Amino acid sequence: MPNNSKEAKLQAFSELLDVMDTLRARCPWDSVQTKESIRPNTIEETMELAEAIIENDHNKMRKELGDVLLHIVFYSVMGNEDGHFDIADVCNSLVEKLKFRHPHIYGETKAENAQQVRDNWEVIKMKEKDGNKSILSGVPSTLPSLIKAERVQEKAANVGFDWENREDVWDKVKEEIAEVEQEIKAGNAVNTEKEFGDLFFALVNAARLYDVRPDNALERTNHKFIARFNHIEKRAKEEGLKLNEMTLAQMDKFWDEAKALHLGEKV
């Protein structure tokens, strides 16, 4: 069970800092790492955390959160060594930003619900940046395309560039489907790719308008497909069959078994 004592939490964090300092000073591997060398590991750990969240695996989530926290502390130790910042600076910067972005808690602004908070979010962040950047400039260029599409749509919507009625988005989705079909029939590969992009963008928009996180939704389907396809492989092996020699009807039979067992739906 979680220990809700602030003293216990501070003690645990203090021990983590002490361990990290020791490893940085004495471990042959930790002592030679740089921000650049651990960056790929940071990305991997973040993806593993995202997977644990999708799986709703709390034990795995706890472990992966620890791995991500390790990297935050690691970067802070190296930042301190370079004389740029330390973990206190990281925490203080975050606290300052959180307070600035929540004037309805730490200021005089009123917000009665989550939507009112979101309505002011981009305006607040533009003030934070002194108006020197555009609305969409804060979206990292390295984000995966699906998440990036959602983020740019959210930011545009937060300043009023959005559908007046969310039901109208389905006409746009249908329009994009028709344009994809048209380019496929025309045999134009370049335009087909462009229209598929427009279709994906419209579907992300629809998901956003109905409060569905598209990346989460697609990842759940990925998990479900993998679990069910693994069942096909397992059943084929049990029957002494080779997948590349099976008929589609044979594979569909095993797929229907997997559906009946609700494989991949626990997440």
PDB file of C-alpha atoms in Angstrom:
ATOM      1  CA  MET A   1       0.000   0.000   0.000  1.00  0.00           C
ATOM      2  CA  PRO A   2       1.229   3.546  -0.721  1.00  0.00           C
ATOM      3  CA  ASN A   3       2.749   5.436   2.193  1.00  0.00           C
ATOM      4  CA  ASN A   4       1.083   8.845   2.172  1.00  0.00           C
ATOM      5  CA  SER A   5       3.518  10.360   4.673  1.00  0.00           C
ATOM      6  CA  LYS A   6       5.363  13.298   3.139  1.00  0.00           C
ATOM      7  CA  GLU A   7       8.357  12.463   5.322  1.00  0.00           C
ATOM      8  CA  ALA A   8       8.516   8.928   3.903  1.00  0.00           C
ATOM      9  CA  LYS A   9       8.294  10.233   0.344  1.00  0.00           C
ATOM     10  CA  LEU A  10      11.025  12.818   0.930  1.00  0.00           C
ATOM     11  CA  GLN A  11      13.227  10.165   2.547  1.00  0.00           C
ATOM     12  CA  ALA A  12      12.749   7.819  -0.426  1.00  0.00           C
ATOM     13  CA  PHE A  13      13.584  10.587  -2.895  1.00  0.00           C
ATOM     14  CA  SER A  14      16.611  11.630  -0.833  1.00  0.00           C
ATOM     15  CA  GLU A  15      17.908   8.060  -0.864  1.00  0.00           C
ATOM     16  CA  LEU A  16      17.449   7.904  -4.642  1.00  0.00           C
ATOM     17  CA  LEU A  17      19.557  11.060  -5.004  1.00  0.00           C
ATOM     18  CA  ASP A  18      22.250   9.574  -2.749  1.00  0.00           C
ATOM     19  CA  VAL A  19      22.316   6.308  -4.739  1.00  0.00           C
ATOM     20  CA  MET A  20      22.546   8.203  -8.021  1.00  0.00           C
ATOM     21  CA  ASP A  21      25.454  10.294  -6.735  1.00  0.00           C
ATOM     22  CA  THR A  22      27.226   7.116  -5.612  1.00  0.00           C
ATOM     23  CA  LEU A  23      26.691   5.355  -8.925  1.00  0.00           C
ATOM     24  CA  ARG A  24      27.847   8.383 -10.870  1.00  0.00           C
ATOM     25  CA  ALA A  25      31.041   8.513  -8.791  1.00  0.00           C
ATOM     26  CA  ARG A  26      31.875   4.818  -8.514  1.00  0.00           C
ATOM     27  CA  CYS A  27      30.134   2.734 -11.214  1.00  0.00           C
ATOM     28  CA  PRO A  28      32.250   2.231 -14.381  1.00  0.00           C
ATOM     29  CA  TRP A  29      29.146   2.399 -16.578  1.00  0.00           C
ATOM     30  CA  ASP A  30      27.164   5.185 -14.901  1.00  0.00           C
ATOM     31  CA  SER A  31      30.227   7.398 -14.526  1.00  0.00           C
ATOM     32  CA  VAL A  32      30.903   7.620 -18.272  1.00  0.00           C
ATOM     33  CA  GLN A  33      27.353   8.228 -19.493  1.00  0.00           C
ATOM     34  CA  THR A  34      26.351  11.493 -21.163  1.00  0.00           C
ATOM     35  CA  LYS A  35      23.002  13.091 -21.905  1.00  0.00           C
ATOM     36  CA  GLU A  36      23.369  11.951 -25.493  1.00  0.00           C
ATOM     37  CA  SER A  37      24.270   8.357 -24.598  1.00  0.00           C
ATOM     38  CA  ILE A  38      21.230   7.748 -22.366  1.00  0.00           C
ATOM     39  CA  ARG A  39      18.747   9.587 -24.584  1.00  0.00           C
ATOM     40  CA  PRO A  40      17.776   6.409 -26.538  1.00  0.00           C
ATOM     41  CA  ASN A  41      17.225   4.606 -23.227  1.00  0.00           C
ATOM     42  CA  THR A  42      15.004   7.462 -22.053  1.00  0.00           C
ATOM     43  CA  ILE A  43      12.806   7.064 -25.115  1.00  0.00           C
ATOM     44  CA  GLU A  44      12.649   3.296 -24.579  1.00  0.00           C
ATOM     45  CA  GLU A  45      11.716   3.645 -20.901  1.00  0.00           C
ATOM     46  CA  THR A  46       9.002   6.158 -21.769  1.00  0.00           C
ATOM     47  CA  MET A  47       7.534   3.754 -24.309  1.00  0.00           C
ATOM     48  CA  GLU A  48       7.623   0.916 -21.778  1.00  0.00           C
ATOM     49  CA  LEU A  49       5.738   3.116 -19.308  1.00  0.00           C
ATOM     50  CA  ALA A  50       3.170   3.935 -21.988  1.00  0.00           C
ATOM     51  CA  GLU A  51       2.718   0.200 -22.599  1.00  0.00           C
ATOM     52  CA  ALA A  52       2.212  -0.492 -18.884  1.00  0.00           C
ATOM     53  CA  ILE A  53      -0.453   2.223 -18.755  1.00  0.00           C
ATOM     54  CA  ILE A  54      -2.303   0.725 -21.724  1.00  0.00           C
ATOM     55  CA  GLU A  55      -2.112  -2.725 -20.081  1.00  0.00           C
ATOM     56  CA  ASN A  56      -3.314  -1.239 -16.766  1.00  0.00           C
ATOM     57  CA  ASP A  57      -0.562  -3.266 -15.083  1.00  0.00           C
ATOM     58  CA  HIS A  58       0.084  -1.417 -11.827  1.00  0.00           C
ATOM     59  CA  ASN A  59       3.151  -3.418 -10.799  1.00  0.00           C
ATOM     60  CA  LYS A  60       4.726  -2.855 -14.206  1.00  0.00           C
ATOM     61  CA  MET A  61       3.661   0.797 -14.100  1.00  0.00           C
ATOM     62  CA  ARG A  62       5.396   1.294 -10.750  1.00  0.00           C
ATOM     63  CA  LYS A  63       8.590  -0.222 -12.113  1.00  0.00           C
ATOM     64  CA  GLU A  64       8.546   1.786 -15.336  1.00  0.00           C
ATOM     65  CA  LEU A  65       7.785   5.032 -13.493  1.00  0.00           C
ATOM     66  CA  GLY A  66      10.883   4.321 -11.428  1.00  0.00           C
ATOM     67  CA  ASP A  67      12.932   3.846 -14.588  1.00  0.00           C
ATOM     68  CA  VAL A  68      11.687   7.163 -16.000  1.00  0.00           C
ATOM     69  CA  LEU A  69      12.381   8.900 -12.676  1.00  0.00           C
ATOM     70  CA  LEU A  70      15.904   7.476 -12.737  1.00  0.00           C
ATOM     71  CA  HIS A  71      16.511   9.202 -16.053  1.00  0.00           C
ATOM     72  CA  ILE A  72      15.168  12.514 -14.758  1.00  0.00           C
ATOM     73  CA  VAL A  73      17.548  12.312 -11.810  1.00  0.00           C
ATOM     74  CA  PHE A  74      20.396  11.154 -14.073  1.00  0.00           C
ATOM     75  CA  TYR A  75      20.004  14.163 -16.394  1.00  0.00           C
ATOM     76  CA  SER A  76      19.817  16.450 -13.359  1.00  0.00           C
ATOM     77  CA  VAL A  77      23.059  15.030 -11.937  1.00  0.00           C
ATOM     78  CA  MET A  78      24.805  15.642 -15.259  1.00  0.00           C
ATOM     79  CA  GLY A  79      23.280  19.111 -15.461  1.00  0.00           C
ATOM     80  CA  ASN A  80      24.711  19.872 -12.033  1.00  0.00           C
ATOM     81  CA  GLU A  81      28.126  18.592 -13.071  1.00  0.00           C
ATOM     82  CA  ASP A  82      28.048  20.938 -16.072  1.00  0.00           C
ATOM     83  CA  GLY A  83      27.006  23.838 -13.851  1.00  0.00           C
ATOM     84  CA  HIS A  84      23.713  24.366 -15.684  1.00  0.00           C
ATOM     85  CA  PHE A  85      21.014  23.068 -13.302  1.00  0.00           C
ATOM     86  CA  ASP A  86      20.327  20.495 -10.589  1.00  0.00           C
ATOM     87  CA  ILE A  87      17.288  18.533  -9.437  1.00  0.00           C
ATOM     88  CA  ALA A  88      16.153  21.438  -7.244  1.00  0.00           C
ATOM     89  CA  ASP A  89      16.167  23.732 -10.292  1.00  0.00           C
ATOM     90  CA  VAL A  90      14.117  21.153 -12.208  1.00  0.00           C
ATOM     91  CA  CYS A  91      11.551  20.932  -9.393  1.00  0.00           C
ATOM     92  CA  ASN A  92      11.414  24.685  -8.830  1.00  0.00           C
ATOM     93  CA  SER A  93      10.946  25.342 -12.538  1.00  0.00           C
ATOM     94  CA  LEU A  94       8.090  22.848 -12.643  1.00  0.00           C
ATOM     95  CA  VAL A  95       6.397  24.301  -9.570  1.00  0.00           C
ATOM     96  CA  GLU A  96       6.655  27.812 -11.013  1.00  0.00           C
ATOM     97  CA  LYS A  97       5.133  26.681 -14.301  1.00  0.00           C
ATOM     98  CA  LEU A  98       2.305  24.743 -12.630  1.00  0.00           C
ATOM     99  CA  LYS A  99       1.353  27.723 -10.502  1.00  0.00           C
ATOM    100  CA  PHE A 100       1.468  30.065 -13.498  1.00  0.00           C
ATOM    101  CA  ARG A 101      -0.696  27.734 -15.574  1.00  0.00           C
ATOM    102  CA  HIS A 102      -3.283  27.309 -12.809  1.00  0.00           C
ATOM    103  CA  PRO A 103      -4.333  30.879 -11.974  1.00  0.00           C
ATOM    104  CA  HIS A 104      -7.749  29.522 -10.946  1.00  0.00           C
ATOM    105  CA  ILE A 105      -5.948  27.858  -8.024  1.00  0.00           C
ATOM    106  CA  TYR A 106      -3.044  30.219  -7.329  1.00  0.00           C
ATOM    107  CA  GLY A 107      -4.510  33.464  -8.642  1.00  0.00           C
ATOM    108  CA  GLU A 108      -7.739  35.364  -9.143  1.00  0.00           C
ATOM    109  CA  THR A 109      -8.987  33.631 -12.291  1.00  0.00           C
ATOM    110  CA  LYS A 110     -12.224  31.669 -11.972  1.00  0.00           C
ATOM    111  CA  ALA A 111     -12.716  28.217 -13.511  1.00  0.00           C
ATOM    112  CA  GLU A 112     -15.626  26.029 -12.494  1.00  0.00           C
ATOM    113  CA  ASN A 113     -14.920  23.028 -14.701  1.00  0.00           C
ATOM    114  CA  ALA A 114     -12.257  21.331 -16.791  1.00  0.00           C
ATOM    115  CA  GLN A 115     -13.460  22.909 -20.031  1.00  0.00           C
ATOM    116  CA  GLN A 116     -13.024  26.421 -18.669  1.00  0.00           C
ATOM    117  CA  VAL A 117      -9.477  25.507 -17.669  1.00  0.00           C
ATOM    118  CA  ARG A 118      -8.774  24.188 -21.169  1.00  0.00           C
ATOM    119  CA  ASP A 119     -10.288  27.280 -22.792  1.00  0.00           C
ATOM    120  CA  ASN A 120      -7.647  29.449 -21.131  1.00  0.00           C
ATOM    121  CA  TRP A 121      -4.764  26.995 -21.460  1.00  0.00           C
ATOM    122  CA  GLU A 122      -3.206  28.187 -24.717  1.00  0.00           C
ATOM    123  CA  VAL A 123      -3.659  31.848 -23.827  1.00  0.00           C
ATOM    124  CA  ILE A 124      -1.817  31.238 -20.566  1.00  0.00           C
ATOM    125  CA  LYS A 125       1.015  29.417 -22.317  1.00  0.00           C
ATOM    126  CA  MET A 126       1.360  32.194 -24.898  1.00  0.00           C
ATOM    127  CA  LYS A 127       1.788  34.688 -22.047  1.00  0.00           C
ATOM    128  CA  GLU A 128       4.366  32.365 -20.538  1.00  0.00           C
ATOM    129  CA  LYS A 129       6.327  32.505 -23.799  1.00  0.00           C
ATOM    130  CA  ASP A 130       5.938  36.308 -23.998  1.00  0.00           C
ATOM    131  CA  GLY A 131       4.084  35.900 -27.268  1.00  0.00           C
ATOM    132  CA  ASN A 132       7.262  35.048 -29.164  1.00  0.00           C
ATOM    133  CA  LYS A 133       6.072  31.707 -30.483  1.00  0.00           C
ATOM    134  CA  SER A 134       3.091  30.592 -32.508  1.00  0.00           C
ATOM    135  CA  ILE A 135       0.272  28.449 -31.148  1.00  0.00           C
ATOM    136  CA  LEU A 136       1.630  25.286 -32.759  1.00  0.00           C
ATOM    137  CA  SER A 137       5.328  25.889 -32.179  1.00  0.00           C
ATOM    138  CA  GLY A 138       5.202  24.082 -28.848  1.00  0.00           C
ATOM    139  CA  VAL A 139       4.406  20.729 -30.469  1.00  0.00           C
ATOM    140  CA  PRO A 140       7.679  18.759 -30.686  1.00  0.00           C
ATOM    141  CA  SER A 141       8.605  17.852 -34.261  1.00  0.00           C
ATOM    142  CA  THR A 142       9.786  14.439 -33.061  1.00  0.00           C
ATOM    143  CA  LEU A 143       6.377  13.331 -31.753  1.00  0.00           C
ATOM    144  CA  PRO A 144       4.891  10.247 -33.421  1.00  0.00           C
ATOM    145  CA  SER A 145       2.561  11.391 -36.199  1.00  0.00           C
ATOM    146  CA  LEU A 146      -0.648  10.163 -34.556  1.00  0.00           C
ATOM    147  CA  ILE A 147       0.048  11.982 -31.292  1.00  0.00           C
ATOM    148  CA  LYS A 148       1.301  15.058 -33.141  1.00  0.00           C
ATOM    149  CA  ALA A 149      -1.953  15.267 -35.120  1.00  0.00           C
ATOM    150  CA  GLU A 150      -3.941  15.162 -31.890  1.00  0.00           C
ATOM    151  CA  ARG A 151      -1.786  17.813 -30.228  1.00  0.00           C
ATOM    152  CA  VAL A 152      -1.927  20.320 -33.097  1.00  0.00           C
ATOM    153  CA  GLN A 153      -5.696  19.865 -33.295  1.00  0.00           C
ATOM    154  CA  GLU A 154      -6.068  20.405 -29.545  1.00  0.00           C
ATOM    155  CA  LYS A 155      -3.964  23.557 -29.645  1.00  0.00           C
ATOM    156  CA  ALA A 156      -5.897  24.982 -32.592  1.00  0.00           C
ATOM    157  CA  ALA A 157      -9.200  24.103 -30.914  1.00  0.00           C
ATOM    158  CA  ASN A 158      -8.136  25.816 -27.683  1.00  0.00           C
ATOM    159  CA  VAL A 159      -8.084  29.171 -29.482  1.00  0.00           C
ATOM    160  CA  GLY A 160     -11.402  28.600 -31.268  1.00  0.00           C
ATOM    161  CA  PHE A 161     -10.384  26.854 -34.506  1.00  0.00           C
ATOM    162  CA  ASP A 162     -12.706  23.883 -34.156  1.00  0.00           C
ATOM    163  CA  TRP A 163     -15.983  22.383 -35.322  1.00  0.00           C
ATOM    164  CA  GLU A 164     -19.079  24.178 -34.041  1.00  0.00           C
ATOM    165  CA  ASN A 165     -20.927  20.847 -33.901  1.00  0.00           C
ATOM    166  CA  ARG A 166     -18.843  17.737 -33.433  1.00  0.00           C
ATOM    167  CA  GLU A 167     -21.285  15.655 -35.480  1.00  0.00           C
ATOM    168  CA  ASP A 168     -20.208  17.612 -38.560  1.00  0.00           C
ATOM    169  CA  VAL A 169     -16.804  15.943 -38.459  1.00  0.00           C
ATOM    170  CA  TRP A 170     -18.303  12.763 -39.916  1.00  0.00           C
ATOM    171  CA  ASP A 171     -19.061  14.535 -43.192  1.00  0.00           C
ATOM    172  CA  LYS A 172     -15.353  15.386 -43.372  1.00  0.00           C
ATOM    173  CA  VAL A 173     -14.386  11.774 -42.668  1.00  0.00           C
ATOM    174  CA  LYS A 174     -16.719  10.546 -45.418  1.00  0.00           C
ATOM    175  CA  GLU A 175     -15.340  13.179 -47.792  1.00  0.00           C
ATOM    176  CA  GLU A 176     -11.778  12.016 -47.131  1.00  0.00           C
ATOM    177  CA  ILE A 177     -12.725   8.352 -47.638  1.00  0.00           C
ATOM    178  CA  ALA A 178     -14.241   9.239 -51.009  1.00  0.00           C
ATOM    179  CA  GLU A 179     -11.086  11.101 -52.024  1.00  0.00           C
ATOM    180  CA  VAL A 180      -8.908   8.128 -51.050  1.00  0.00           C
ATOM    181  CA  GLU A 181     -11.064   5.817 -53.166  1.00  0.00           C
ATOM    182  CA  GLN A 182     -10.915   8.261 -56.068  1.00  0.00           C
ATOM    183  CA  GLU A 183      -7.112   8.382 -56.051  1.00  0.00           C
ATOM    184  CA  ILE A 184      -6.856   4.590 -55.728  1.00  0.00           C
ATOM    185  CA  LYS A 185      -9.075   4.178 -58.784  1.00  0.00           C
ATOM    186  CA  ALA A 186      -6.956   6.747 -60.628  1.00  0.00           C
ATOM    187  CA  GLY A 187      -3.831   4.768 -59.779  1.00  0.00           C
ATOM    188  CA  ASN A 188      -2.045   7.842 -58.424  1.00  0.00           C
ATOM    189  CA  ALA A 189       0.217   6.539 -55.658  1.00  0.00           C
ATOM    190  CA  VAL A 190       1.473   9.958 -54.501  1.00  0.00           C
ATOM    191  CA  ASN A 191      -2.012  11.437 -54.188  1.00  0.00           C
ATOM    192  CA  THR A 192      -3.293   8.252 -52.556  1.00  0.00           C
ATOM    193  CA  GLU A 193      -0.738   8.667 -49.786  1.00  0.00           C
ATOM    194  CA  LYS A 194      -1.715  12.330 -49.354  1.00  0.00           C
ATOM    195  CA  GLU A 195      -5.397  11.474 -49.131  1.00  0.00           C
ATOM    196  CA  PHE A 196      -4.751   8.685 -46.626  1.00  0.00           C
ATOM    197  CA  GLY A 197      -2.955  11.298 -44.526  1.00  0.00           C
ATOM    198  CA  ASP A 198      -5.991  13.580 -44.727  1.00  0.00           C
ATOM    199  CA  LEU A 199      -8.234  10.674 -43.758  1.00  0.00           C
ATOM    200  CA  PHE A 200      -6.107   9.753 -40.743  1.00  0.00           C
ATOM    201  CA  PHE A 201      -6.066  13.413 -39.681  1.00  0.00           C
ATOM    202  CA  ALA A 202      -9.868  13.597 -39.933  1.00  0.00           C
ATOM    203  CA  LEU A 203     -10.255  10.395 -37.883  1.00  0.00           C
ATOM    204  CA  VAL A 204      -7.942  11.776 -35.198  1.00  0.00           C
ATOM    205  CA  ASN A 205     -10.110  14.891 -35.163  1.00  0.00           C
ATOM    206  CA  ALA A 206     -13.233  12.792 -34.746  1.00  0.00           C
ATOM    207  CA  ALA A 207     -11.666  10.822 -31.902  1.00  0.00           C
ATOM    208  CA  ARG A 208     -10.644  14.046 -30.155  1.00  0.00           C
ATOM    209  CA  LEU A 209     -14.136  15.487 -30.448  1.00  0.00           C
ATOM    210  CA  TYR A 210     -15.581  12.376 -28.803  1.00  0.00           C
ATOM    211  CA  ASP A 211     -12.982  12.374 -26.006  1.00  0.00           C
ATOM    212  CA  VAL A 212     -11.096   9.338 -27.314  1.00  0.00           C
ATOM    213  CA  ARG A 213      -7.299   9.344 -27.285  1.00  0.00           C
ATOM    214  CA  PRO A 214      -6.474   7.975 -30.751  1.00  0.00           C
ATOM    215  CA  ASP A 215      -3.060   6.632 -29.808  1.00  0.00           C
ATOM    216  CA  ASN A 216      -4.531   4.728 -26.857  1.00  0.00           C
ATOM    217  CA  ALA A 217      -7.365   3.415 -29.013  1.00  0.00           C
ATOM    218  CA  LEU A 218      -5.030   2.189 -31.751  1.00  0.00           C
ATOM    219  CA  GLU A 219      -2.609   0.644 -29.261  1.00  0.00           C
ATOM    220  CA  ARG A 220      -5.449  -1.305 -27.641  1.00  0.00           C
ATOM    221  CA  THR A 221      -6.358  -2.646 -31.073  1.00  0.00           C
ATOM    222  CA  ASN A 222      -2.701  -3.526 -31.702  1.00  0.00           C
ATOM    223  CA  HIS A 223      -2.642  -5.533 -28.468  1.00  0.00           C
ATOM    224  CA  LYS A 224      -5.879  -7.259 -29.382  1.00  0.00           C
ATOM    225  CA  PHE A 225      -4.692  -8.166 -32.878  1.00  0.00           C
ATOM    226  CA  ILE A 226      -1.359  -9.492 -31.585  1.00  0.00           C
ATOM    227  CA  ALA A 227      -3.069 -11.652 -28.939  1.00  0.00           C
ATOM    228  CA  ARG A 228      -5.499 -13.097 -31.463  1.00  0.00           C
ATOM    229  CA  PHE A 229      -2.905 -13.682 -34.161  1.00  0.00           C
ATOM    230  CA  ASN A 230      -0.698 -15.393 -31.581  1.00  0.00           C
ATOM    231  CA  HIS A 231      -3.667 -17.691 -30.915  1.00  0.00           C
ATOM    232  CA  ILE A 232      -3.811 -18.559 -34.624  1.00  0.00           C
ATOM    233  CA  GLU A 233      -0.115 -19.469 -34.540  1.00  0.00           C
ATOM    234  CA  LYS A 234      -0.579 -21.524 -31.370  1.00  0.00           C
ATOM    235  CA  ARG A 235      -3.579 -23.436 -32.736  1.00  0.00           C
ATOM    236  CA  ALA A 236      -1.880 -24.023 -36.069  1.00  0.00           C
ATOM    237  CA  LYS A 237       1.101 -25.555 -34.273  1.00  0.00           C
ATOM    238  CA  GLU A 238      -1.212 -27.763 -32.212  1.00  0.00           C
ATOM    239  CA  GLU A 239      -2.886 -28.990 -35.402  1.00  0.00           C
ATOM    240  CA  GLY A 240       0.432 -29.552 -37.152  1.00  0.00           C
ATOM    241  CA  LEU A 241      -0.292 -26.846 -39.711  1.00  0.00           C
ATOM    242  CA  LYS A 242       1.960 -24.201 -41.257  1.00  0.00           C
ATOM    243  CA  LEU A 243       0.540 -20.703 -41.480  1.00  0.00           C
ATOM    244  CA  ASN A 244       1.768 -20.082 -45.013  1.00  0.00           C
ATOM    245  CA  GLU A 245       0.014 -23.266 -46.163  1.00  0.00           C
ATOM    246  CA  MET A 246      -3.305 -22.636 -44.416  1.00  0.00           C
ATOM    247  CA  THR A 247      -6.369 -21.285 -46.159  1.00  0.00           C
ATOM    248  CA  LEU A 248      -7.931 -18.026 -45.029  1.00  0.00           C
ATOM    249  CA  ALA A 249     -10.972 -20.013 -43.870  1.00  0.00           C
ATOM    250  CA  GLN A 250      -8.757 -22.123 -41.582  1.00  0.00           C
ATOM    251  CA  MET A 251      -7.134 -19.051 -40.084  1.00  0.00           C
ATOM    252  CA  ASP A 252     -10.526 -17.360 -39.677  1.00  0.00           C
ATOM    253  CA  LYS A 253     -11.710 -20.363 -37.659  1.00  0.00           C
ATOM    254  CA  PHE A 254      -8.878 -19.909 -35.159  1.00  0.00           C
ATOM    255  CA  TRP A 255      -9.428 -16.133 -35.206  1.00  0.00           C
ATOM    256  CA  ASP A 256     -13.071 -16.673 -34.249  1.00  0.00           C
ATOM    257  CA  GLU A 257     -11.898 -18.890 -31.390  1.00  0.00           C
ATOM    258  CA  ALA A 258      -9.683 -16.054 -30.154  1.00  0.00           C
ATOM    259  CA  LYS A 259     -12.603 -13.630 -30.363  1.00  0.00           C
ATOM    260  CA  ALA A 260     -14.815 -15.999 -28.405  1.00  0.00           C
ATOM    261  CA  LEU A 261     -12.114 -16.172 -25.716  1.00  0.00           C
ATOM    262  CA  HIS A 262     -11.932 -12.341 -25.722  1.00  0.00           C
ATOM    263  CA  LEU A 263      -8.176 -12.523 -26.138  1.00  0.00           C
ATOM    264  CA  GLY A 264      -6.482  -9.152 -26.031  1.00  0.00           C
ATOM    265  CA  GLU A 265      -9.528  -7.403 -24.538  1.00  0.00           C
ATOM    266  CA  LYS A 266      -8.394  -7.340 -20.918  1.00  0.00           C
ATOM    267  CA  VAL A 267      -6.414  -4.161 -21.557  1.00  0.00           C
TER     268      VAL A 267
END
